[in-house]
Amino acid sequence: MNPYDQAALDLVDHLIESKEKLLSSSGLNSDEYQLYFSGETANSADIRAVSNRDTTLVVLFVTLVIFAMLIFHTRSLIAPIYMMATILLSYASALGLSWFFFENVFGYDGMSYLIPLYAFVFLVALGVDYNIMLISRIREENRTFAIKEAVYRGVALTGGVISSAGLILAATFGVLMTQPILELFMFGFIVSIGILLDAFVIRGMLVPAIVTLLKQWNWWPQKKISLQKNEVSENE
């Protein structure tokens, strides 16, 4: 089979897991003999294993650090949960949608193991910026207006900035798609799609809808933000 195919790498992993059984079936004592695998397929299988481990560690570490920073910034335990969840949803959606195009439109069979990790770092960093900008404005407006009106004003006042920034950044990363290097093309495509989803879908509709539904629970465990003027009940 193709030595770089996923099936070949899976076969090497299976053989490594079964090496003691292979030794014993060959009449060799595993205490005296060791079985090793070499070649491009074995090397690629090792790289894949290390990459998967490092990707898991980086994703967990970055997620926890950003989540802690959001708690510190918002002084809330509820808002950071859906803020972080929507960021991860945006990344997963961009990766899945991009792979749909790679496989069904462009005809690619796979992508470099580095691309999902690099895309995660960029999309999470940008998503956090948009989240903080929107939530901070909504929270500020909520000091004067009821939560529904605060969301309306927050989205209206930050929408132009977030949308224009999203278009500019998407176009900037889209330039990478003009390069004659497949990894750069895939990376630029994924990040561009992710930024557009983040700016227009996640920050434009999903996060405002969640904030509106949760009402004053957004700022828990803080006390309810008192309205400075035009006192309106929470239900309104």
Coordinates of N, CA and C in Angstrom, one line a residue:
M1 N 0.8 -1.2 0.0 CA 0.0 0.0 0.0 C 0.9 1.2 0.0
N2 N 0.2 2.4 -0.2 CA 0.9 3.7 -0.1 C 1.6 3.8 1.2
P3 N 2.9 4.0 1.3 CA 3.6 4.1 2.6 C 3.2 5.3 3.5
Y4 N 2.6 6.3 2.9 CA 2.1 7.5 3.6 C 0.6 7.5 3.8
D5 N -0.1 6.5 3.4 CA -1.5 6.4 3.6 C -1.9 6.2 5.0
Q6 N -3.0 6.7 5.5 CA -3.4 6.5 6.9 C -3.6 5.0 7.2
A7 N -4.0 4.2 6.3 CA -4.1 2.8 6.5 C -2.8 2.1 6.8
A8 N -1.7 2.6 6.1 CA -0.4 2.1 6.4 C 0.1 2.5 7.8
L9 N -0.2 3.7 8.2 CA 0.2 4.2 9.5 C -0.5 3.4 10.6
D10 N -1.8 3.2 10.3 CA -2.6 2.4 11.3 C -2.1 1.0 11.4
L11 N -1.6 0.4 10.3 CA -1.1 -0.9 10.3 C 0.2 -1.0 11.2
V12 N 1.1 0.0 11.0 CA 2.3 0.1 11.8 C 1.9 0.2 13.3
D13 N 1.0 1.0 13.6 CA 0.5 1.2 15.0 C 0.0 -0.2 15.6
H14 N -0.7 -0.9 14.8 CA -1.2 -2.2 15.2 C -0.1 -3.2 15.4
L15 N 0.9 -3.2 14.5 CA 2.1 -4.1 14.7 C 2.9 -3.7 15.9
I16 N 3.0 -2.4 16.2 CA 3.7 -2.0 17.4 C 3.0 -2.5 18.7
E17 N 1.7 -2.4 18.7 CA 0.9 -2.8 19.8 C 1.0 -4.4 20.0
S18 N 1.2 -5.1 18.9 CA 1.2 -6.5 18.9 C 2.6 -7.1 18.8
K19 N 3.6 -6.3 19.1 CA 5.0 -6.8 18.9 C 5.4 -8.0 19.9
E20 N 4.9 -7.9 21.1 CA 5.2 -9.0 22.0 C 4.5 -10.3 21.5
K21 N 3.3 -10.2 21.0 CA 2.7 -11.4 20.5 C 3.4 -11.9 19.2
L22 N 3.9 -11.0 18.4 CA 4.6 -11.4 17.2 C 5.9 -12.1 17.6
L23 N 6.6 -11.6 18.6 CA 7.8 -12.2 19.1 C 7.6 -13.6 19.6
S24 N 6.5 -13.7 20.5 CA 6.3 -15.1 21.1 C 5.8 -16.1 20.0
S25 N 5.1 -15.6 19.0 CA 4.6 -16.5 17.9 C 5.8 -16.9 17.0
S26 N 6.9 -16.2 17.1 CA 8.1 -16.5 16.3 C 9.1 -17.3 17.1
G27 N 8.7 -17.7 18.3 CA 9.6 -18.5 19.2 C 10.6 -17.7 19.9
L28 N 10.5 -16.4 20.0 CA 11.5 -15.6 20.6 C 11.0 -15.1 22.0
N29 N 11.9 -15.0 22.9 CA 11.5 -14.5 24.2 C 11.6 -13.0 24.2
S30 N 10.5 -12.3 24.6 CA 10.4 -10.9 24.6 C 11.3 -10.3 25.7
D31 N 11.8 -11.1 26.7 CA 12.7 -10.5 27.7 C 14.1 -10.4 27.1
E32 N 14.4 -11.2 26.1 CA 15.8 -11.2 25.5 C 15.8 -10.4 24.1
Y33 N 14.7 -10.4 23.4 CA 14.6 -9.8 22.1 C 13.6 -8.6 22.1
Q34 N 14.0 -7.6 21.3 CA 13.1 -6.5 21.0 C 12.8 -6.3 19.6
L35 N 11.6 -5.9 19.2 CA 11.1 -5.8 17.9 C 11.0 -4.3 17.6
Y36 N 11.6 -3.8 16.5 CA 11.6 -2.4 16.1 C 11.1 -2.3 14.7
F37 N 10.5 -1.2 14.3 CA 10.1 -1.0 12.9 C 10.8 0.3 12.4
S38 N 11.2 0.2 11.2 CA 11.9 1.3 10.5 C 11.3 1.6 9.2
G39 N 11.8 2.6 8.6 CA 11.2 3.0 7.2 C 10.4 4.3 7.3
E40 N 10.0 4.8 6.2 CA 9.2 6.0 6.1 C 7.8 5.9 6.8
T41 N 7.2 4.7 6.7 CA 5.9 4.5 7.3 C 6.0 4.6 8.8
A42 N 7.0 3.9 9.4 CA 7.2 3.9 10.8 C 7.5 5.3 11.3
N43 N 8.3 6.0 10.5 CA 8.7 7.4 10.9 C 7.5 8.3 10.9
S44 N 6.7 8.1 9.9 CA 5.5 9.0 9.8 C 4.5 8.6 10.9
A45 N 4.4 7.3 11.2 CA 3.5 6.9 12.3 C 3.9 7.6 13.6
D46 N 5.3 7.6 13.9 CA 5.8 8.3 15.1 C 5.5 9.8 15.1
I47 N 5.6 10.4 14.0 CA 5.3 11.8 13.9 C 3.9 12.1 14.1
R48 N 3.0 11.2 13.6 CA 1.6 11.4 13.8 C 1.2 11.2 15.3
A49 N 1.8 10.3 15.9 CA 1.5 10.0 17.3 C 2.0 11.2 18.2
V50 N 3.2 11.7 17.9 CA 3.7 12.9 18.7 C 2.8 14.1 18.4
S51 N 2.4 14.3 17.1 CA 1.6 15.5 16.7 C 0.3 15.4 17.4
N52 N -0.4 14.3 17.4 CA -1.7 14.1 18.1 C -1.6 14.4 19.6
R53 N -0.5 14.0 20.2 CA -0.3 14.2 21.6 C -0.1 15.7 21.9
D54 N 0.8 16.3 21.1 CA 1.1 17.8 21.3 C -0.1 18.6 21.0
T55 N -0.9 18.3 19.9 CA -2.1 19.0 19.6 C -3.1 19.0 20.8
T56 N -3.3 17.8 21.3 CA -4.2 17.7 22.5 C -3.7 18.6 23.6
L57 N -2.4 18.5 23.9 CA -1.9 19.3 25.0 C -2.0 20.8 24.8
V58 N -1.7 21.2 23.6 CA -1.8 22.7 23.2 C -3.2 23.1 23.3
V59 N -4.2 22.4 22.8 CA -5.6 22.8 22.8 C -6.1 22.9 24.2
L60 N -5.8 21.9 25.0 CA -6.2 22.0 26.4 C -5.6 23.1 27.2
F61 N -4.3 23.3 27.0 CA -3.6 24.4 27.7 C -4.1 25.8 27.3
V62 N -4.2 26.0 25.9 CA -4.7 27.3 25.4 C -6.2 27.5 25.9
T63 N -7.0 26.5 25.8 CA -8.4 26.6 26.2 C -8.5 27.0 27.7
L64 N -7.7 26.4 28.6 CA -7.8 26.6 30.0 C -7.3 28.0 30.3
V65 N -6.2 28.4 29.7 CA -5.6 29.7 29.9 C -6.5 30.8 29.5
I66 N -7.1 30.7 28.3 CA -8.0 31.7 27.8 C -9.3 31.8 28.7
F67 N -9.8 30.6 29.1 CA -11.0 30.5 29.9 C -10.7 31.3 31.2
A68 N -9.5 31.1 31.8 CA -9.2 31.8 33.1 C -9.1 33.3 32.8
M69 N -8.5 33.7 31.7 CA -8.4 35.1 31.4 C -9.8 35.7 31.2
L70 N -10.7 35.0 30.6 CA -12.1 35.5 30.4 C -12.8 35.7 31.7
I71 N -12.6 34.7 32.6 CA -13.2 34.9 34.0 C -12.7 36.1 34.6
F72 N -11.4 36.4 34.5 CA -10.8 37.6 35.1 C -11.3 38.8 34.5
H73 N -11.5 38.8 33.2 CA -12.0 40.0 32.4 C -13.4 40.3 32.7
T74 N -14.3 39.3 32.6 CA -15.7 39.5 32.7 C -16.2 39.5 34.2
R75 N -15.4 39.0 35.1 CA -15.8 38.8 36.5 C -17.0 38.0 36.6
S76 N -17.1 37.0 35.7 CA -18.3 36.1 35.7 C -17.9 34.7 35.5
L77 N -18.7 33.7 35.9 CA -18.4 32.3 35.6 C -19.3 31.7 34.5
I78 N -20.3 32.4 34.2 CA -21.3 32.0 33.1 C -20.8 32.4 31.7
A79 N -20.6 33.7 31.6 CA -20.2 34.3 30.3 C -19.0 33.6 29.7
P80 N -17.9 33.3 30.4 CA -16.7 32.7 29.8 C -17.0 31.3 29.3
I81 N -18.0 30.6 29.8 CA -18.3 29.2 29.4 C -18.8 29.3 27.9
Y82 N -19.9 30.1 27.7 CA -20.4 30.1 26.3 C -19.5 30.9 25.4
M83 N -18.7 31.9 25.9 CA -17.7 32.5 25.1 C -16.7 31.5 24.5
M84 N -16.1 30.7 25.4 CA -15.1 29.7 25.0 C -15.8 28.6 24.1
A85 N -17.0 28.3 24.5 CA -17.7 27.2 23.7 C -17.9 27.7 22.3
T86 N -18.3 28.9 22.1 CA -18.6 29.4 20.7 C -17.3 29.6 19.9
I87 N -16.2 29.9 20.6 CA -14.9 30.0 19.9 C -14.5 28.6 19.4
L88 N -14.6 27.6 20.2 CA -14.3 26.2 19.8 C -15.3 25.7 18.7
L89 N -16.6 26.1 18.8 CA -17.5 25.8 17.8 C -17.2 26.4 16.5
S90 N -16.7 27.6 16.5 CA -16.3 28.3 15.3 C -15.1 27.6 14.6
Y91 N -14.2 27.2 15.5 CA -13.0 26.5 14.9 C -13.4 25.2 14.3
A92 N -14.2 24.4 15.0 CA -14.6 23.1 14.5 C -15.4 23.2 13.2
S93 N -16.3 24.2 13.2 CA -17.1 24.5 12.0 C -16.2 24.8 10.8
A94 N -15.2 25.7 11.0 CA -14.3 26.1 10.0 C -13.5 24.9 9.4
L95 N -13.1 24.1 10.4 CA -12.3 22.9 10.0 C -13.1 21.9 9.2
G96 N -14.3 21.7 9.7 CA -15.2 20.7 9.0 C -15.7 21.2 7.6
L97 N -16.0 22.5 7.6 CA -16.5 23.1 6.3 C -15.4 23.1 5.3
S98 N -14.2 23.5 5.7 CA -13.0 23.5 4.9 C -12.7 22.1 4.3
W99 N -12.7 21.1 5.2 CA -12.4 19.8 4.7 C -13.5 19.3 3.7
F100 N -14.7 19.7 3.9 CA -15.7 19.4 2.9 C -15.3 19.9 1.5
F101 N -14.9 21.1 1.4 CA -14.4 21.7 0.2 C -13.1 21.0 -0.3
F102 N -12.2 20.7 0.6 CA -11.0 20.1 0.2 C -11.2 18.7 -0.5
E103 N -12.1 18.0 0.1 CA -12.3 16.6 -0.3 C -13.3 16.5 -1.5
N104 N -14.3 17.3 -1.5 CA -15.4 17.2 -2.6 C -15.2 18.2 -3.7
V105 N -14.5 19.3 -3.5 CA -14.4 20.3 -4.6 C -12.9 20.3 -5.1
F106 N -12.0 20.3 -4.2 CA -10.6 20.3 -4.7 C -10.0 18.9 -4.9
G107 N -10.6 17.9 -4.3 CA -10.1 16.6 -4.6 C -8.9 16.2 -3.8
Y108 N -8.7 16.8 -2.6 CA -7.5 16.4 -1.8 C -7.8 15.2 -0.9
D109 N -6.8 14.4 -0.6 CA -7.0 13.2 0.2 C -6.7 13.4 1.7
G110 N -6.0 14.5 2.0 CA -5.6 14.7 3.4 C -4.9 16.1 3.5
M111 N -4.5 16.4 4.7 CA -3.8 17.6 5.0 C -2.7 17.4 6.0
S112 N -1.8 18.4 6.0 CA -0.6 18.3 6.9 C -1.1 18.3 8.4
Y113 N -0.4 17.5 9.2 CA -0.8 17.5 10.6 C -0.6 18.8 11.3
L114 N 0.1 19.7 10.7 CA 0.4 21.0 11.3 C -0.8 22.0 11.2
I115 N -1.5 21.8 10.1 CA -2.5 22.8 9.7 C -3.6 23.0 10.8
P116 N -4.2 21.9 11.3 CA -5.3 22.1 12.3 C -4.8 22.8 13.5
L117 N -3.5 22.5 14.0 CA -3.0 23.2 15.2 C -2.8 24.7 14.9
Y118 N -2.1 25.0 13.8 CA -1.9 26.4 13.5 C -3.2 27.2 13.3
A119 N -4.2 26.6 12.7 CA -5.5 27.2 12.5 C -6.2 27.4 13.8
F120 N -6.0 26.5 14.7 CA -6.6 26.6 16.1 C -6.1 27.8 16.8
V121 N -4.7 28.0 16.8 CA -4.1 29.1 17.5 C -4.6 30.4 17.0
F122 N -4.6 30.6 15.7 CA -5.0 31.9 15.1 C -6.5 32.1 15.3
L123 N -7.4 31.1 15.1 CA -8.8 31.4 15.2 C -9.2 31.6 16.6
V124 N -8.6 30.9 17.6 CA -9.0 31.1 19.0 C -8.5 32.5 19.4
A125 N -7.4 33.0 19.0 CA -6.9 34.3 19.3 C -7.8 35.4 18.8
L126 N -8.2 35.2 17.5 CA -9.1 36.2 16.9 C -10.5 36.2 17.5
G127 N -11.0 35.0 17.8 CA -12.3 34.8 18.4 C -12.4 35.4 19.7
V128 N -11.4 35.3 20.5 CA -11.4 35.9 21.9 C -11.5 37.4 21.8
D129 N -10.7 38.0 20.8 CA -10.8 39.5 20.7 C -12.2 39.9 20.3
Y130 N -12.9 39.2 19.4 CA -14.2 39.6 19.0 C -15.2 39.4 20.2
N131 N -15.0 38.3 20.9 CA -15.9 38.0 22.1 C -15.8 39.1 23.1
I132 N -14.6 39.5 23.5 CA -14.3 40.4 24.5 C -14.9 41.8 24.1
M133 N -14.7 42.2 22.9 CA -15.2 43.4 22.4 C -16.7 43.5 22.5
L134 N -17.4 42.4 22.1 CA -18.8 42.4 22.1 C -19.4 42.4 23.5
I135 N -18.9 41.4 24.3 CA -19.5 41.2 25.7 C -19.2 42.5 26.5
S136 N -18.0 43.1 26.4 CA -17.7 44.2 27.2 C -18.7 45.4 26.9
R137 N -19.0 45.5 25.6 CA -19.9 46.6 25.2 C -21.3 46.3 25.7
I138 N -21.8 45.0 25.6 CA -23.1 44.7 26.1 C -23.2 44.9 27.6
R139 N -22.1 44.5 28.3 CA -22.1 44.7 29.8 C -22.2 46.2 30.1
E140 N -21.5 47.0 29.4 CA -21.5 48.4 29.6 C -22.9 49.0 29.4
E141 N -23.5 48.6 28.3 CA -24.8 49.1 27.9 C -25.9 48.6 28.9
N142 N -25.6 47.4 29.5 CA -26.6 46.9 30.5 C -26.6 47.7 31.8
R143 N -25.7 48.5 32.0 CA -25.7 49.4 33.2 C -26.8 50.5 33.0
T144 N -27.2 50.7 31.8 CA -28.1 51.8 31.5 C -29.4 51.2 31.0
F145 N -29.4 50.1 30.2 CA -30.6 49.6 29.6 C -30.8 48.1 30.0
A146 N -32.0 47.7 29.8 CA -32.3 46.3 30.1 C -31.5 45.4 29.1
I147 N -31.4 44.1 29.5 CA -30.5 43.2 28.8 C -30.8 43.1 27.3
K148 N -32.1 43.1 26.9 CA -32.4 43.0 25.5 C -32.0 44.2 24.7
E149 N -32.3 45.4 25.3 CA -31.9 46.6 24.6 C -30.3 46.7 24.6
A150 N -29.7 46.3 25.7 CA -28.2 46.3 25.8 C -27.6 45.5 24.7
V151 N -28.2 44.3 24.5 CA -27.6 43.4 23.4 C -27.8 44.1 22.0
Y152 N -29.0 44.7 21.8 CA -29.3 45.3 20.6 C -28.3 46.5 20.3
R153 N -28.0 47.3 21.3 CA -27.1 48.4 21.2 C -25.7 47.9 21.1
G154 N -25.3 46.9 21.9 CA -24.0 46.3 21.8 C -23.6 45.8 20.4
V155 N -24.5 45.0 19.9 CA -24.3 44.5 18.5 C -24.2 45.6 17.5
A156 N -25.1 46.6 17.6 CA -25.1 47.7 16.6 C -23.8 48.5 16.7
L157 N -23.4 48.8 17.9 CA -22.2 49.6 18.1 C -20.9 49.0 17.8
T158 N -20.8 47.6 17.9 CA -19.6 46.9 17.6 C -19.6 46.2 16.3
G159 N -20.8 46.1 15.7 CA -20.9 45.3 14.5 C -20.0 45.8 13.3
G160 N -20.0 47.1 13.2 CA -19.2 47.7 12.1 C -17.7 47.4 12.3
V161 N -17.2 47.5 13.5 CA -15.8 47.3 13.8 C -15.5 45.8 13.6
I162 N -16.3 44.9 14.1 CA -16.0 43.5 14.1 C -16.2 43.0 12.6
S163 N -17.2 43.5 11.9 CA -17.4 43.0 10.5 C -16.3 43.5 9.6
S164 N -15.9 44.7 9.7 CA -14.8 45.2 8.9 C -13.5 44.6 9.2
A165 N -13.2 44.4 10.5 CA -12.0 43.7 10.9 C -12.0 42.2 10.4
G166 N -13.2 41.6 10.4 CA -13.3 40.2 9.9 C -13.0 40.1 8.4
L167 N -13.6 41.1 7.7 CA -13.4 41.1 6.2 C -11.9 41.3 5.9
I168 N -11.3 42.3 6.6 CA -9.9 42.6 6.3 C -9.0 41.4 6.6
L169 N -9.2 40.8 7.8 CA -8.4 39.6 8.2 C -8.6 38.4 7.3
A170 N -9.8 38.2 6.9 CA -10.1 37.1 6.0 C -9.4 37.3 4.7
A171 N -9.5 38.5 4.2 CA -8.8 38.8 2.9 C -7.3 38.7 3.1
T172 N -6.8 39.1 4.2 CA -5.3 39.0 4.5 C -4.8 37.5 4.5
F173 N -5.6 36.6 5.2 CA -5.2 35.2 5.2 C -5.5 34.6 3.9
G174 N -6.5 35.1 3.2 CA -6.9 34.6 1.9 C -5.8 34.7 0.8
V175 N -4.9 35.7 1.1 CA -3.8 35.9 0.1 C -2.9 34.6 0.1
L176 N -2.8 33.9 1.3 CA -2.0 32.7 1.3 C -2.5 31.7 0.3
M177 N -3.7 31.7 -0.1 CA -4.3 30.8 -1.0 C -3.7 30.9 -2.4
T178 N -3.1 32.1 -2.7 CA -2.5 32.3 -4.0 C -1.1 31.7 -4.1
Q179 N -0.5 31.3 -3.0 CA 0.8 30.7 -3.0 C 0.8 29.3 -3.6
P180 N 1.9 28.9 -4.2 CA 2.0 27.6 -4.8 C 2.4 26.5 -3.9
I181 N 2.0 26.6 -2.6 CA 2.3 25.7 -1.6 C 1.0 25.2 -1.0
L182 N 0.8 23.9 -1.0 CA -0.5 23.3 -0.6 C -0.9 23.6 0.8
E183 N 0.2 23.5 1.7 CA -0.1 23.8 3.1 C -0.5 25.2 3.4
L184 N 0.1 26.1 2.7 CA -0.3 27.5 2.8 C -1.8 27.8 2.3
F185 N -2.1 27.1 1.2 CA -3.4 27.2 0.6 C -4.5 26.7 1.6
M186 N -4.2 25.5 2.2 CA -5.2 25.0 3.1 C -5.3 25.8 4.4
F187 N -4.2 26.3 4.9 CA -4.2 27.1 6.1 C -4.9 28.4 5.9
G188 N -4.6 29.1 4.8 CA -5.3 30.3 4.5 C -6.8 30.1 4.3
F189 N -7.2 29.0 3.6 CA -8.6 28.8 3.4 C -9.3 28.5 4.7
I190 N -8.8 27.7 5.6 CA -9.4 27.4 6.9 C -9.6 28.7 7.7
V191 N -8.5 29.4 7.9 CA -8.5 30.6 8.7 C -9.5 31.7 8.2
S192 N -9.5 31.8 6.8 CA -10.4 32.8 6.2 C -11.9 32.4 6.5
I193 N -12.2 31.1 6.3 CA -13.6 30.7 6.6 C -13.9 30.8 8.1
G194 N -13.0 30.5 8.9 CA -13.2 30.6 10.4 C -13.4 32.1 10.8
I195 N -12.7 33.0 10.2 CA -12.8 34.4 10.6 C -14.2 34.9 10.1
L196 N -14.6 34.6 8.9 CA -15.9 35.0 8.5 C -17.1 34.4 9.3
L197 N -16.9 33.1 9.7 CA -18.0 32.5 10.5 C -18.0 33.2 11.9
D198 N -16.8 33.5 12.4 CA -16.7 34.2 13.7 C -17.3 35.6 13.7
A199 N -17.0 36.3 12.7 CA -17.4 37.7 12.6 C -18.9 37.9 12.3
F200 N -19.4 37.0 11.5 CA -20.8 37.3 11.0 C -21.8 36.3 11.6
V201 N -21.4 35.1 12.0 CA -22.4 34.2 12.5 C -22.3 34.1 14.0
I202 N -21.1 33.8 14.5 CA -20.9 33.6 16.0 C -21.2 34.9 16.7
R203 N -20.4 35.9 16.3 CA -20.5 37.2 17.1 C -21.7 38.0 16.6
G204 N -22.2 37.7 15.4 CA -23.4 38.5 14.9 C -24.7 38.0 15.4
M205 N -24.8 36.6 15.6 CA -26.1 36.0 15.9 C -26.1 35.1 17.1
L206 N -25.1 34.2 17.2 CA -25.1 33.2 18.2 C -24.9 33.7 19.6
V207 N -23.8 34.5 19.8 CA -23.5 35.0 21.1 C -24.6 36.0 21.6
P208 N -25.0 37.0 20.7 CA -26.1 37.8 21.2 C -27.4 37.1 21.6
A209 N -27.7 36.0 20.9 CA -28.9 35.2 21.2 C -28.7 34.5 22.6
I210 N -27.5 34.0 22.9 CA -27.3 33.4 24.2 C -27.4 34.4 25.3
V211 N -26.8 35.6 25.1 CA -26.8 36.6 26.1 C -28.2 37.0 26.4
T212 N -29.0 37.2 25.3 CA -30.4 37.6 25.5 C -31.2 36.5 26.3
L213 N -31.0 35.3 26.0 CA -31.7 34.2 26.7 C -31.3 34.1 28.2
L214 N -30.0 34.3 28.5 CA -29.5 34.1 29.9 C -29.9 35.4 30.7
K215 N -30.1 36.5 30.1 CA -30.4 37.7 30.8 C -29.3 38.0 31.9
Q216 N -29.7 38.3 33.1 CA -28.8 38.7 34.1 C -27.9 37.6 34.6
W217 N -28.2 36.3 34.2 CA -27.3 35.2 34.6 C -26.0 35.3 33.9
N218 N -25.9 36.2 32.8 CA -24.6 36.3 32.2 C -23.5 36.8 33.1
W219 N -23.9 37.6 34.1 CA -22.9 38.2 35.0 C -22.8 37.4 36.3
W220 N -23.4 36.3 36.5 CA -23.3 35.5 37.7 C -21.8 35.1 38.0
P221 N -21.3 35.2 39.2 CA -22.1 35.4 40.5 C -22.2 36.8 41.0
Q222 N -22.0 37.8 40.1 CA -22.1 39.2 40.5 C -23.6 39.5 40.7
K223 N -23.8 40.5 41.5 CA -25.2 40.9 41.7 C -25.8 41.5 40.4
K224 N -27.1 41.6 40.3 CA -27.7 42.2 39.2 C -27.3 43.6 38.9
I225 N -26.9 43.9 37.7 CA -26.4 45.2 37.4 C -27.6 46.2 37.5
S226 N -27.5 47.2 38.3 CA -28.6 48.2 38.5 C -28.6 49.2 37.3
L227 N -29.8 49.5 36.8 CA -29.9 50.4 35.8 C -29.8 51.8 36.3
Q228 N -29.0 52.6 35.6 CA -28.7 54.0 36.1 C -29.9 54.9 35.8
K229 N -30.6 54.6 34.7 CA -31.7 55.4 34.3 C -32.7 54.5 33.6
N230 N -33.9 55.0 33.4 CA -35.0 54.3 32.7 C -35.1 52.9 33.3
E231 N -35.3 52.8 34.7 CA -35.4 51.5 35.4 C -36.4 50.6 34.7
V232 N -36.0 49.4 34.3 CA -36.8 48.5 33.6 C -36.6 47.2 34.3
S233 N -37.7 46.4 34.4 CA -37.7 45.1 35.1 C -36.9 44.2 34.2
E234 N -36.4 43.1 34.8 CA -35.6 42.1 34.1 C -36.4 41.4 33.0
N235 N -37.7 41.2 33.3 CA -38.6 40.5 32.3 C -38.7 41.3 31.0
E236 N -38.7 42.7 31.2 CA -38.9 43.5 30.0 C -37.6 43.5 29.2

